[in-house]
CSV table of C-alpha atoms in Angstrom, one decimal:
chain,number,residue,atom,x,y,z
A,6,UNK,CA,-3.3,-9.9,-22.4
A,7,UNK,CA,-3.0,-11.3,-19.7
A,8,UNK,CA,-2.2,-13.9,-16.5
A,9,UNK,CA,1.5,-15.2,-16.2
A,10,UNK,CA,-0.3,-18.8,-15.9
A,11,UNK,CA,-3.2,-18.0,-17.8
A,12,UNK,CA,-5.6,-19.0,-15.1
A,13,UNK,CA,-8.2,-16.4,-13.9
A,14,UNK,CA,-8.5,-14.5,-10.9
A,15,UNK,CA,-10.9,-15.9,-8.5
A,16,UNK,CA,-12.3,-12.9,-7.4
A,17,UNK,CA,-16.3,-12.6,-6.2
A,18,UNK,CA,-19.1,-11.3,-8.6
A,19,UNK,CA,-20.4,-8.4,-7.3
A,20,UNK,CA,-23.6,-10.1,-4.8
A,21,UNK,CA,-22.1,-13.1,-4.1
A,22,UNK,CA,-21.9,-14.3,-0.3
A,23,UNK,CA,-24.0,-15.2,2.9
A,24,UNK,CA,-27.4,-13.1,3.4
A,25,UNK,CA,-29.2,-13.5,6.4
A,26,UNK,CA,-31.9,-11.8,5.6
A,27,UNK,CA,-32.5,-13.5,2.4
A,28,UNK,CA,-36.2,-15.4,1.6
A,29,UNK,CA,-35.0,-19.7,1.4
A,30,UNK,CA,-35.6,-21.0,-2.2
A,31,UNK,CA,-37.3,-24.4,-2.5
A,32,UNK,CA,-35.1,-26.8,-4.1
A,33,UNK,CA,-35.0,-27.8,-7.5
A,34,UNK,CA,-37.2,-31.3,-8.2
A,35,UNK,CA,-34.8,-34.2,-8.1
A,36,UNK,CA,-35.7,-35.5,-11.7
A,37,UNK,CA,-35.0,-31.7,-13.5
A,38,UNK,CA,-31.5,-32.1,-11.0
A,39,UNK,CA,-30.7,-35.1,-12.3
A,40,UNK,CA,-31.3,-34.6,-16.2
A,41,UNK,CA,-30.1,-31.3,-16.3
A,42,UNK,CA,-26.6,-31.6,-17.9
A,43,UNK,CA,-23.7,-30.2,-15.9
A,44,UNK,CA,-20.8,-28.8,-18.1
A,45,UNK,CA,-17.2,-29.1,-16.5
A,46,UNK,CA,-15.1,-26.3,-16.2
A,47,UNK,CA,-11.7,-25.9,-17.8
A,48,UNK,CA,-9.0,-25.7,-15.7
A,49,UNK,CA,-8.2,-22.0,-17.0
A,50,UNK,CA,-12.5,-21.0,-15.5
A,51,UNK,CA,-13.0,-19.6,-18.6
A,52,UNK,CA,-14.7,-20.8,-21.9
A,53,UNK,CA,-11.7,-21.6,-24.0
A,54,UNK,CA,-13.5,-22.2,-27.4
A,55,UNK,CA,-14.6,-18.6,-27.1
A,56,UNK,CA,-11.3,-16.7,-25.8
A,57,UNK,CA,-9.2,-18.6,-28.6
A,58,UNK,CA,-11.8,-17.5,-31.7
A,59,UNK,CA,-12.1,-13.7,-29.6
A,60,UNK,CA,-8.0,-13.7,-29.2
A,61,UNK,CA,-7.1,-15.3,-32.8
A,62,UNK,CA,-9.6,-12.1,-34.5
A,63,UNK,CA,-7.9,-9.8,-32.5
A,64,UNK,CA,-4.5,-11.0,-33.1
A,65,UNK,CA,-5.4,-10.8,-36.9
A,66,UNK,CA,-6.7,-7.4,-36.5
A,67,UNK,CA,-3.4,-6.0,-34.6
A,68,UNK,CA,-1.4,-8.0,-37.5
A,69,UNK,CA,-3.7,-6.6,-40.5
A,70,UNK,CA,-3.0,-2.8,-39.1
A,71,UNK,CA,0.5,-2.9,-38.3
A,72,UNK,CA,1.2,-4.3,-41.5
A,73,UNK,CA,-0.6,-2.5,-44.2
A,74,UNK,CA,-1.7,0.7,-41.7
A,75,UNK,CA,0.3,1.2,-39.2
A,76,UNK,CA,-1.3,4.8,-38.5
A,77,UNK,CA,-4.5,3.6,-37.6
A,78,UNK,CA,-2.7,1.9,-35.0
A,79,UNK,CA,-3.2,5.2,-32.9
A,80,UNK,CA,-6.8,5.0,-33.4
A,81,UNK,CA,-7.2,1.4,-32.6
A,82,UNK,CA,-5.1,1.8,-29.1
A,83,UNK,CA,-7.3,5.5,-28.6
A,84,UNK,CA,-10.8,3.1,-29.2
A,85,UNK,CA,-9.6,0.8,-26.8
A,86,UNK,CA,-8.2,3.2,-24.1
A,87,UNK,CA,-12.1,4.8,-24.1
A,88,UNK,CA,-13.5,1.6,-23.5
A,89,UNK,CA,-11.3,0.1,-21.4
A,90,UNK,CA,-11.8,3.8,-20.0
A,91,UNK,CA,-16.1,3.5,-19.9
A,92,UNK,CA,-15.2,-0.1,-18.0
A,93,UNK,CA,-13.4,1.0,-15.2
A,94,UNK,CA,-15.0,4.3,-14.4
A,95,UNK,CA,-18.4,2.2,-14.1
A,96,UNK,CA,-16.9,-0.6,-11.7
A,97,UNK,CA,-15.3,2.4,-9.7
A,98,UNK,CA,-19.0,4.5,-9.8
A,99,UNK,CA,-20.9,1.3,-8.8
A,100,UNK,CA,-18.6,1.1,-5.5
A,101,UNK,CA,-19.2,4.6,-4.6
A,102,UNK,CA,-16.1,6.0,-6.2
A,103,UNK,CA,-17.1,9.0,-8.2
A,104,UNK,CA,-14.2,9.3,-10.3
A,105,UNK,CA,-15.2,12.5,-13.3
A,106,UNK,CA,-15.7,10.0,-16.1
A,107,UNK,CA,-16.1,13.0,-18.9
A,108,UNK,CA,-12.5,14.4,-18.4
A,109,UNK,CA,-11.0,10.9,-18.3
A,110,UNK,CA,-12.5,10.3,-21.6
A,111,UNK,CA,-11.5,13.2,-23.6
A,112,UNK,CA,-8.3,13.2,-21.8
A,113,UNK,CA,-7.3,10.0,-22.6
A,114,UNK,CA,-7.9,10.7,-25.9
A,115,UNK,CA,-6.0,13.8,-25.7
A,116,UNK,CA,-3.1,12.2,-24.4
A,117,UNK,CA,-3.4,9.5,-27.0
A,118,UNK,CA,-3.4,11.6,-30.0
A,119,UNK,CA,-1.2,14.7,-28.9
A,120,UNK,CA,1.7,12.2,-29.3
A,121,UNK,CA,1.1,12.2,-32.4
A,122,UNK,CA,2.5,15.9,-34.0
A,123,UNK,CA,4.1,16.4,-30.3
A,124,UNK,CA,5.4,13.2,-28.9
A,125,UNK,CA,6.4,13.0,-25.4
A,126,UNK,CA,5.9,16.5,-24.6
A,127,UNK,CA,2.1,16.3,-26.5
A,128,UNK,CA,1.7,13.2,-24.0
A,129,UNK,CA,2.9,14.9,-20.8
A,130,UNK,CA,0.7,18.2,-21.6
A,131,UNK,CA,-2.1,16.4,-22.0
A,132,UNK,CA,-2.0,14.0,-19.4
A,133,UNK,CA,-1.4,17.2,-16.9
A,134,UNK,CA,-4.8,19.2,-18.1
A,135,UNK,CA,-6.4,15.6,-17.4
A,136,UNK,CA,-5.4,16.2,-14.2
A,137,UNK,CA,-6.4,19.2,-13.2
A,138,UNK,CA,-10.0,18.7,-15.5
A,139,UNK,CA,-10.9,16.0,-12.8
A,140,UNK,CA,-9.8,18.3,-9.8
A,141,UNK,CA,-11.9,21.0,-10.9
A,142,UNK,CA,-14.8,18.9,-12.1
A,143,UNK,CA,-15.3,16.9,-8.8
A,144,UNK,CA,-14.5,20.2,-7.3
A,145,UNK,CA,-18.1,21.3,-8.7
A,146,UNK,CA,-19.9,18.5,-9.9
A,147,UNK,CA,-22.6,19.2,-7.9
A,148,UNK,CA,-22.9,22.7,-7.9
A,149,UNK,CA,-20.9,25.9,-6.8
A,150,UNK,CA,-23.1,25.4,-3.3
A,151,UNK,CA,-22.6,21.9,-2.6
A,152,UNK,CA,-19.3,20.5,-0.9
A,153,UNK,CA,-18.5,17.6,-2.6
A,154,UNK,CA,-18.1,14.1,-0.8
A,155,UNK,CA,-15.1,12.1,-0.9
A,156,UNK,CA,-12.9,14.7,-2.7
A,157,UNK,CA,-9.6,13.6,-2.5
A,158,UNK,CA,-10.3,10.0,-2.6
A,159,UNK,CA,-12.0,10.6,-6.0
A,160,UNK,CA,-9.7,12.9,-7.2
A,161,UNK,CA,-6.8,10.3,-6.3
A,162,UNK,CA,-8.6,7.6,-7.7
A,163,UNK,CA,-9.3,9.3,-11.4
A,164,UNK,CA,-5.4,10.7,-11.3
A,165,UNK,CA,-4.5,7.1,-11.1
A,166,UNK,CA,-7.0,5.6,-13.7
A,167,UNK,CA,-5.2,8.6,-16.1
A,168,UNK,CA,-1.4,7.4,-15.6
A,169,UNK,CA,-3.1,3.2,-15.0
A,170,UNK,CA,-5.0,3.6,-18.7
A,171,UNK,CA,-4.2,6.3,-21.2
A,172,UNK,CA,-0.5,7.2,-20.2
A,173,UNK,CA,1.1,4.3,-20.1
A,174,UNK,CA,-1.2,3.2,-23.6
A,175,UNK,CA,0.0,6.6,-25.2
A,176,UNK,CA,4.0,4.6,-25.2
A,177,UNK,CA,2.4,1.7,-27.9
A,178,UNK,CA,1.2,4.6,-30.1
A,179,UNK,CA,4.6,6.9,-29.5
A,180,UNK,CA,6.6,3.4,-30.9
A,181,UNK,CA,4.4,3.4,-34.0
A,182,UNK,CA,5.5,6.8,-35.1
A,183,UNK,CA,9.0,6.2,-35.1
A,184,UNK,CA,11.6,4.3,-37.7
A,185,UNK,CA,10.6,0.7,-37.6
A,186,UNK,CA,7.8,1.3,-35.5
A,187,UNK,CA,5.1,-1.4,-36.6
A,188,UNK,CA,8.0,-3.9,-35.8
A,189,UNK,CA,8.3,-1.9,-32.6
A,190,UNK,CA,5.2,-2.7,-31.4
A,191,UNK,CA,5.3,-6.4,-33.0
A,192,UNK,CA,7.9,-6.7,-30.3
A,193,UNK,CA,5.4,-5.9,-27.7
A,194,UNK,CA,2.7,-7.5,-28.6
A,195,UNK,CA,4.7,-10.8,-29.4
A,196,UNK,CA,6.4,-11.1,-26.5
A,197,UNK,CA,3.2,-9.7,-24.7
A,198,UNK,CA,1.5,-12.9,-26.3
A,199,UNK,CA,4.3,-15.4,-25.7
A,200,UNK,CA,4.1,-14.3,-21.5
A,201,UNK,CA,0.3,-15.2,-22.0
A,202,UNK,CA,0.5,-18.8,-23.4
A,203,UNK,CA,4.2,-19.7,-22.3
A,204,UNK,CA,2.5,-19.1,-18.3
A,205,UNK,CA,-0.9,-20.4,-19.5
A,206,UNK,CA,0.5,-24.1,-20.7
A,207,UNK,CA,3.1,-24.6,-17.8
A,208,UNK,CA,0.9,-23.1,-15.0
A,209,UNK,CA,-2.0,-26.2,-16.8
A,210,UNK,CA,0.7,-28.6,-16.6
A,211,UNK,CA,3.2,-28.4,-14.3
A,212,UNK,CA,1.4,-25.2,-11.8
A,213,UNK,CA,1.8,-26.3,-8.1
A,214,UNK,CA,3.4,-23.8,-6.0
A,215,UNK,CA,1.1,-20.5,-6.1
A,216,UNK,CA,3.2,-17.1,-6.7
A,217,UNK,CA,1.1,-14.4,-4.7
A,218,UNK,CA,-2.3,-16.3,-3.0
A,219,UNK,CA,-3.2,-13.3,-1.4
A,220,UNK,CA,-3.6,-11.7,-4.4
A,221,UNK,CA,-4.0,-14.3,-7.1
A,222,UNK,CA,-4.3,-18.2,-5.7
A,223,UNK,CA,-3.7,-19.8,-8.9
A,224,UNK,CA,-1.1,-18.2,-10.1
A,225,UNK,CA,2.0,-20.3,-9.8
A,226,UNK,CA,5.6,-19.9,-9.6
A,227,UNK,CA,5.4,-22.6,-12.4
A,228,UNK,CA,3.5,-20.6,-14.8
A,229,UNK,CA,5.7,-17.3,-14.2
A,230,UNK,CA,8.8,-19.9,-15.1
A,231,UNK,CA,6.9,-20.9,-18.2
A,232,UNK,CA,6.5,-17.3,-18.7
A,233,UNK,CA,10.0,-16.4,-18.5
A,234,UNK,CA,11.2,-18.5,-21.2
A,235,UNK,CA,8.4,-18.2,-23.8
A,236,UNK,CA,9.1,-14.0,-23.1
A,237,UNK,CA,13.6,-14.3,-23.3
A,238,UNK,CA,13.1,-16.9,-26.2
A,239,UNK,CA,10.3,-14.0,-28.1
A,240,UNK,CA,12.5,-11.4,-27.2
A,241,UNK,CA,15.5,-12.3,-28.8
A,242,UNK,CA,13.5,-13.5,-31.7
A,243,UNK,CA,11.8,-10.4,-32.4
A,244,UNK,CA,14.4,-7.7,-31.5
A,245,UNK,CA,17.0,-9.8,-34.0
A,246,UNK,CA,14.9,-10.8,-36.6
A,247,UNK,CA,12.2,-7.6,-37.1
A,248,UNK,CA,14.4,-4.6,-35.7
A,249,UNK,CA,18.2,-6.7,-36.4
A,250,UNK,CA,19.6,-5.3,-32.8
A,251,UNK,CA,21.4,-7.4,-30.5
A,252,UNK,CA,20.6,-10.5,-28.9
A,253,UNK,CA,20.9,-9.3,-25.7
A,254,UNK,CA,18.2,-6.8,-25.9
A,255,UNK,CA,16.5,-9.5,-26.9
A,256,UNK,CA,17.4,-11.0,-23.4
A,257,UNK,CA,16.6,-7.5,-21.7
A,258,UNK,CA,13.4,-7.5,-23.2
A,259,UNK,CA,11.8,-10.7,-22.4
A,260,UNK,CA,13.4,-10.9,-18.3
A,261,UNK,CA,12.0,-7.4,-17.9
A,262,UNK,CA,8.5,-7.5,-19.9
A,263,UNK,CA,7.7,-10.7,-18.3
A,264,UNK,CA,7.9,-8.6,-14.7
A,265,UNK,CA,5.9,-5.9,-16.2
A,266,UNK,CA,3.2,-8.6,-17.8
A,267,UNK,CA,2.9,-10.1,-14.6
A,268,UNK,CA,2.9,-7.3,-12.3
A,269,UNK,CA,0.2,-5.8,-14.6
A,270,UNK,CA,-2.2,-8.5,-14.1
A,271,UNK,CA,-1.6,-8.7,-10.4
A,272,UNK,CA,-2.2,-5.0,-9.9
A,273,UNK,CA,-5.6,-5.2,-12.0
A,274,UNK,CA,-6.4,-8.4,-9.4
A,275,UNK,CA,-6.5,-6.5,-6.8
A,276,UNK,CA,-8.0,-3.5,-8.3
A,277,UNK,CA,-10.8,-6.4,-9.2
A,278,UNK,CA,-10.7,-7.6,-5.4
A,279,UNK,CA,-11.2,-4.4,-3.9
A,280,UNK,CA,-14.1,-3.8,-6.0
A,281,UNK,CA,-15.4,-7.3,-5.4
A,282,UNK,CA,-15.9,-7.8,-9.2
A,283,UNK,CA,-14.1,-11.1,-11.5
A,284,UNK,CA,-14.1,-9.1,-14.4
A,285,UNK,CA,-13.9,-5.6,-15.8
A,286,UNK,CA,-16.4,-6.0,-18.7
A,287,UNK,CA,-18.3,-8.1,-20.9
A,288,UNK,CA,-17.5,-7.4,-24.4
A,289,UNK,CA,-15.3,-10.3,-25.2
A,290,UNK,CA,-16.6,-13.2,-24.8
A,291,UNK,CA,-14.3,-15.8,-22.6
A,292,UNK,CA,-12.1,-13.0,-21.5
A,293,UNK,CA,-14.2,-10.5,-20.1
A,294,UNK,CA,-13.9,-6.7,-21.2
A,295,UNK,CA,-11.1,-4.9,-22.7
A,296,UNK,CA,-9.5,-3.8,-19.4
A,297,UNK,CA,-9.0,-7.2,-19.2
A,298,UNK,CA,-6.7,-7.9,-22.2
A,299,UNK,CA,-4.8,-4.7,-21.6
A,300,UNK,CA,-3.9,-5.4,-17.7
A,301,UNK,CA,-0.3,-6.7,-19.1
A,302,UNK,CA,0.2,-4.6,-22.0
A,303,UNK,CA,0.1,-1.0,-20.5
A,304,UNK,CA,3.0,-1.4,-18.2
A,305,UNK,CA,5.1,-3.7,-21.3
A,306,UNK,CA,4.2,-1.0,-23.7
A,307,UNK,CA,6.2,1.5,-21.6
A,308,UNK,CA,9.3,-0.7,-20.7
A,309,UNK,CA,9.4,-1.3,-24.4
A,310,UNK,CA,9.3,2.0,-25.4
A,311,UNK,CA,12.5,2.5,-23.1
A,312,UNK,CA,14.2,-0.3,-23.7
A,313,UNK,CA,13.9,0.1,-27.4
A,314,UNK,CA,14.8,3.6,-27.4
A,315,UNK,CA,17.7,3.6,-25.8
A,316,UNK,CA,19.6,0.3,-27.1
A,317,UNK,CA,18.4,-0.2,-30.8
């Protein structure tokens, strides 16, 4: 889902900077500059026409399971988690990170569907053999004679994409499988959304003071405000009307997923600025790739999990 302001990140493409060794291009002829037509940005940098059609189908894809087959919710999250999976391990292999890309994908799925008969114990056994797959297969990927390169920093790297991706995802399917679960994870995903266009609409309009700037310039103190109240005014509204608990969780739920939604996106940022990319992917059009949509939600779909758990 997304930025507390719902403004991009303005990290780099990969390529993009000063070569001096680079062959000068002749200019374009002044005629084909000036008839060529130059289409304005939106203040979010992205193509807005496209993200709201790409958002509103999934939104009505989420709705359609949850409500008529809330099951196939676990194979929806496990089809995203191996994409969003495929999307990171790439970004990581193209800057020299050889993270083992097979293990994280059938782990991952492991983790995601052992919660299913096994619950949190099925999701903690499998996320543990994840672990040790990747040691042992960057161990040898290259042969019982070759020492590998980069060891621990690849093995670190893949332990973190494990807990980052499929662990904390495995919480949105664990909600699904209990009483009221499809409502459950309503209460995620609507408060989730509410962060996303509550920060997008005041960081627009009223965005001046930037949040973090080392990490994300255009996100604005503004936008997380905006946040805040769309999130508190969802959470009560979910958590009373769909699971009838208290107000207060209500409260609890939107002051602490709004933290979670924002420091989500922030720690994919940087992820994306160390790796000098702007996006993750390309599969959605005006977004980017899956990663992308789920920066906000792993972290929120664990804190929900909790905080449902233990007070309704």
């Amino acid at each position: 889902m997304g930025r507390a302001d719902g403004s991009p990140d303005p990290q780099l493409p990969l390529g993009t900077g000063t070569d001096s060794d680079a062959t000068p291009v002749d200019p374009a002829p002044v005629a084909d500059t000036v008839s060529a037509p130059v289409k304005a940005p939106s203040r979010a940098g992205r193509d807005l026409p496209a993200a709201f059609a790409v958002g509103g189908s999934l939104g009505a894809l989420v709705i359609g399971i949850l409500l008529f087959a809330p099951t196939a919710w676990l194979a929806v999250v496990a089809a995203a988690i191996g994409i969003a999976t495929w999307e990171v391990t790439k970004r990581l292999r193209e800057a020299d990170v050889l993270v083992p890309r097979v293990p994280l994908l059938a782990g991952g799925q492991a983790i995601i569907w052992l919660g299913w008969p096994y619950g949190t114990t099925g999701v903690l056994g499998a996320f543990a053999g994840t672990v040790v797959s990747t040691m042992l297969w960057r161990l040898f990927d290259h042969g019982l004679a070759a020492q590998p390169r980069n060891y621990l920093r690849d093995t670190a790297v893949a332990v973190f994409v494990a807990a980052w991706l499929p662990l904390l995802a495995s919480f949105a399917t664990l909600m699904v499988l209990e009483d009221q679960g499809a409502q459950r994870v309503f209460c995620l995903m609507l408060v989730c959304v509410a962060s996303d266009i509550g920060g997008y609409a005041a960081g627009v309009l009223f965005g001046k003071h930037p949040m973090v700037p080392a990490i994300s310039p255009k996100k604005s103190w503004e936008g997380f405000g905006g946040s805040l109240v769309a999130c508190v005014a969802a959470g009560i509204l979910t958590v009373t009307l769909l699971l009838e608990g208290p107000w207060w969780v209500g409260v609890l739920l939107g002051s602490v997923l709004v933290l979670t939604a924002t420091a989500g996106d922030l720690i994919e940022s940087q992820v994306k600025r160390d790796l000098g990319i702007k996006d993750m992917g390309t599969l959605l059009p005006g977004h980017g790739g899956i990663m992308d949509r789920l920066d906000s939600i792993l972290p929120s779909a664990f804190v929900t999990w909790l905080i449902l758990t233990v007070f309704v």
